[in-house]
mmCIF file of C-alpha atoms in Angstrom:
data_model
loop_
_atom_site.group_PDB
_atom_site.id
_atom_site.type_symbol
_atom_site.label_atom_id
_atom_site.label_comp_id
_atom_site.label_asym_id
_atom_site.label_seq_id
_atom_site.Cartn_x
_atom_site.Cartn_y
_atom_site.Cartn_z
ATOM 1 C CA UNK A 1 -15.008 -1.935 15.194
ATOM 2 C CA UNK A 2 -14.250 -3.004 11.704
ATOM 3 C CA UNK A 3 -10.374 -1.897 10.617
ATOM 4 C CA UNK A 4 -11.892 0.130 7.655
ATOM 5 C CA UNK A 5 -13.913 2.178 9.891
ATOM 6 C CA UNK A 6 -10.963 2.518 11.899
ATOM 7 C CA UNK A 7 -9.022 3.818 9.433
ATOM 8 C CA UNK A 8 -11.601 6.414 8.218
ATOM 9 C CA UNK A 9 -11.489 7.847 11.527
ATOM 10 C CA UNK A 10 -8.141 8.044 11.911
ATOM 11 C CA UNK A 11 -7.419 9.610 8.517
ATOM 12 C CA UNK A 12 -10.341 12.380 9.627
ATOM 13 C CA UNK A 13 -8.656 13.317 12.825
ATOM 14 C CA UNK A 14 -5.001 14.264 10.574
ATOM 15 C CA UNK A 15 -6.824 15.936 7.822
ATOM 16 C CA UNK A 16 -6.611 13.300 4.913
ATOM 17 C CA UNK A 17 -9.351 13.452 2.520
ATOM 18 C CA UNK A 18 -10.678 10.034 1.647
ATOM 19 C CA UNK A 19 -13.493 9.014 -0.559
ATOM 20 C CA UNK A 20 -15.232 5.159 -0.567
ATOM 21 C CA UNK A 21 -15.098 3.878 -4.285
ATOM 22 C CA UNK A 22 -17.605 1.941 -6.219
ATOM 23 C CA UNK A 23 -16.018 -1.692 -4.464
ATOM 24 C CA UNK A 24 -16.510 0.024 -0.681
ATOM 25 C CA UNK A 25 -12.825 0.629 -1.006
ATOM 26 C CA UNK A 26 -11.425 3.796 0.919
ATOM 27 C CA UNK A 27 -8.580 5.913 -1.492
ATOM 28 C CA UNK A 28 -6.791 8.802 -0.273
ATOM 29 C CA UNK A 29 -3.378 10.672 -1.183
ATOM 30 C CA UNK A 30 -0.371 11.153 0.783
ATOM 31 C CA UNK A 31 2.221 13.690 -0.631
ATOM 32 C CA UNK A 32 0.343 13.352 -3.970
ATOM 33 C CA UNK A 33 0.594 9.396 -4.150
ATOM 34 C CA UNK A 34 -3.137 7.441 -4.184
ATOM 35 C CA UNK A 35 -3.541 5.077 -1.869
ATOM 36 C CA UNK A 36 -6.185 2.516 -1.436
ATOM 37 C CA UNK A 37 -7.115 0.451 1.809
ATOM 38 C CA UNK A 38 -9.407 -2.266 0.484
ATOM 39 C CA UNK A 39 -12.744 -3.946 2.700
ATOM 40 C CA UNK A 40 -12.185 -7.138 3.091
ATOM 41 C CA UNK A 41 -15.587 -7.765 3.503
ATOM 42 C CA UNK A 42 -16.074 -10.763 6.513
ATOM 43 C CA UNK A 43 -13.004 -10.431 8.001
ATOM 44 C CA UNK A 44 -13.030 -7.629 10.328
ATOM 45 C CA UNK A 45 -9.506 -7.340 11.205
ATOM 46 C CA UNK A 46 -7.613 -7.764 8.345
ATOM 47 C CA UNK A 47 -6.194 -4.516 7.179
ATOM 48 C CA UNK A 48 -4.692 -3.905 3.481
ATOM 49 C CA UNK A 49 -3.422 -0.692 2.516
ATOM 50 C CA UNK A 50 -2.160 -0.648 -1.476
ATOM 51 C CA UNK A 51 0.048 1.945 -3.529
ATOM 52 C CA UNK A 52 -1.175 1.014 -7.180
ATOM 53 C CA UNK A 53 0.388 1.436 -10.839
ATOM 54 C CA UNK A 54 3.651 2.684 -9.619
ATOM 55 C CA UNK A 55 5.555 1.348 -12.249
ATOM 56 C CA UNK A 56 4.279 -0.065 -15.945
ATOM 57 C CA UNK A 57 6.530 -2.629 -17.389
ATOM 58 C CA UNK A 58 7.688 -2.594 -20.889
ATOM 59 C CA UNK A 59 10.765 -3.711 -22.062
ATOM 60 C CA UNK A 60 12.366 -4.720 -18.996
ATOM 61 C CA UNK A 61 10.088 -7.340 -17.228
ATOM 62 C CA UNK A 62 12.964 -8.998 -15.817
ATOM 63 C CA UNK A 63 14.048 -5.787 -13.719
ATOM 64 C CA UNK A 64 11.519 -5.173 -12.097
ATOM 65 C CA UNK A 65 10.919 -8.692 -10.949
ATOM 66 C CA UNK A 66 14.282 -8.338 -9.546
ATOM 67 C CA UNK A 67 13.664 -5.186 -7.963
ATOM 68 C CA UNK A 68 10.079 -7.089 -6.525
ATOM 69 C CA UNK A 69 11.852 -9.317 -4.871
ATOM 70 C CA UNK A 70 14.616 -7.047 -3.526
ATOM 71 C CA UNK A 71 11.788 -4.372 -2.082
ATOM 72 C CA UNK A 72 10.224 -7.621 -0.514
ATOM 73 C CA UNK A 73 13.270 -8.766 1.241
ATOM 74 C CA UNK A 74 14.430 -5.377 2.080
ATOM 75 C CA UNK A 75 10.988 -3.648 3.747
ATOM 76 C CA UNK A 76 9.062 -5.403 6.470
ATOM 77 C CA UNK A 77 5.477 -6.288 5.798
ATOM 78 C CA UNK A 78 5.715 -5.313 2.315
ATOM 79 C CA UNK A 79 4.558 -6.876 -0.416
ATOM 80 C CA UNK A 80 5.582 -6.241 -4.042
ATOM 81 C CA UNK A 81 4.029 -7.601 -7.006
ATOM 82 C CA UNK A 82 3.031 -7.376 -10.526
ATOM 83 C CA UNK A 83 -0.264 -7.507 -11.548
ATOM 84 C CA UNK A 84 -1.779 -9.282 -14.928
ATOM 85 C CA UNK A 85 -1.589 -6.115 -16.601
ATOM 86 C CA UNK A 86 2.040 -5.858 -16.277
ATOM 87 C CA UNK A 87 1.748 -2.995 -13.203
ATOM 88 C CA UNK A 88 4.241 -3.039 -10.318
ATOM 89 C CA UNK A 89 1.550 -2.512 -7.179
ATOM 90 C CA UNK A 90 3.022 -2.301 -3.714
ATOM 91 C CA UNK A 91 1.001 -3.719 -0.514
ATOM 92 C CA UNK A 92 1.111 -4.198 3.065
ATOM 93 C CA UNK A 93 -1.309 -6.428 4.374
ATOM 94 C CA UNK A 94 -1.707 -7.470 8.384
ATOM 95 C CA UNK A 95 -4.277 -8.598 10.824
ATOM 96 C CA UNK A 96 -5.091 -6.428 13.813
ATOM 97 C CA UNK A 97 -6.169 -7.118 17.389
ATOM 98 C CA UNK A 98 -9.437 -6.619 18.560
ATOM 99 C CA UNK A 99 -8.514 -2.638 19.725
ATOM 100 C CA UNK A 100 -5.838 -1.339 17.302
ATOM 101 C CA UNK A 101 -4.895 2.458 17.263
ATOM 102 C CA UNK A 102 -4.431 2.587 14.169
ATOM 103 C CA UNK A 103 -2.236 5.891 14.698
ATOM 104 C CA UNK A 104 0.765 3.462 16.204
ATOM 105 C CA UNK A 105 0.723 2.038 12.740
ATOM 106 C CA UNK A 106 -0.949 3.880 9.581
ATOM 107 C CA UNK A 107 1.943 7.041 9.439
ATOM 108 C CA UNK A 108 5.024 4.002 9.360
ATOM 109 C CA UNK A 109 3.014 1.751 6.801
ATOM 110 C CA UNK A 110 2.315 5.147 4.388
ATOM 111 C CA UNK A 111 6.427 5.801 5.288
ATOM 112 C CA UNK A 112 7.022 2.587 3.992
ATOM 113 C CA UNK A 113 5.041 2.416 0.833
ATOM 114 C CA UNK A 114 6.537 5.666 0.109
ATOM 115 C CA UNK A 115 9.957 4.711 0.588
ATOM 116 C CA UNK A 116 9.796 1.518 -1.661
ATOM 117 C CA UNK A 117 8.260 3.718 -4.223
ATOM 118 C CA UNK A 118 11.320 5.701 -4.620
ATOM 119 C CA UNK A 119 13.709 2.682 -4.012
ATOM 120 C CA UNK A 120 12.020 0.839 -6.689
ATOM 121 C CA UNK A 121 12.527 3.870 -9.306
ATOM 122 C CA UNK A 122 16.059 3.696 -8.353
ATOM 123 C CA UNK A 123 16.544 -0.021 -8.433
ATOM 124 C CA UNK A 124 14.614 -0.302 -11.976
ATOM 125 C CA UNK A 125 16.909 2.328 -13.520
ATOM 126 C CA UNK A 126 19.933 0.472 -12.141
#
């Protein structure tokens, strides 16, 4: 079974809403955050699950590439980045096995996203 169908079942059985965008993508909230897990189209097990526009950069660009790199080295399988439009997105992106419950993992990578949110508001202001 493909991750993204996966995930859409698992997000059923707790409650979540989730609706499929206009790209196939899947976006649903969690404590009033959007999320986004993307299809990746061929591959079947890769699984990417993405916390977009949490931060717009003005007049401190080199801040928040500071406190990119610092959420990358501090969180495991996160990935922090900037986008062309000057956006702070955050990421985590894995491959699963062939039979993933997708419960072991989708409540800790929402935790995590979550937490670097907040950690990158605090590092920023620094």
């Amino acid at each position: 079974m493909k991750a993204m169908d996966l995930v859409k079942e698992y997000l059923a059985e707790q409650g979540f809403r989730y609706e499929i965008d206009g790209d196939g993508d899947l976006h649903f909230r969690a404590e009033g955050v959007n999320l986004y897990c993307t299809d990746s189209g061929k591959d079947q097990q890769y699984f990417r699950i993405i916390m977009p526009n949490i931060y717009k950069i003005e007049n401190n660009r080199m801040k928040v590439l500071e406190t990119v790199n610092r959420l990358s080295r501090e969180y495991k399988v996160l990935k922090a980045f900037v986008t062309e439009s000057d956006n702070l997105w955050l990421s985590i992106e894995m491959f699963l096995d062939s039979t993933p419950e997708v419960g072991e993992f989708m409540e800790r990578c929402i935790d995590i996203l979550l937490s670097a949110r907040k950690d990158a508001a605090k590092y920023i202001l620094e």
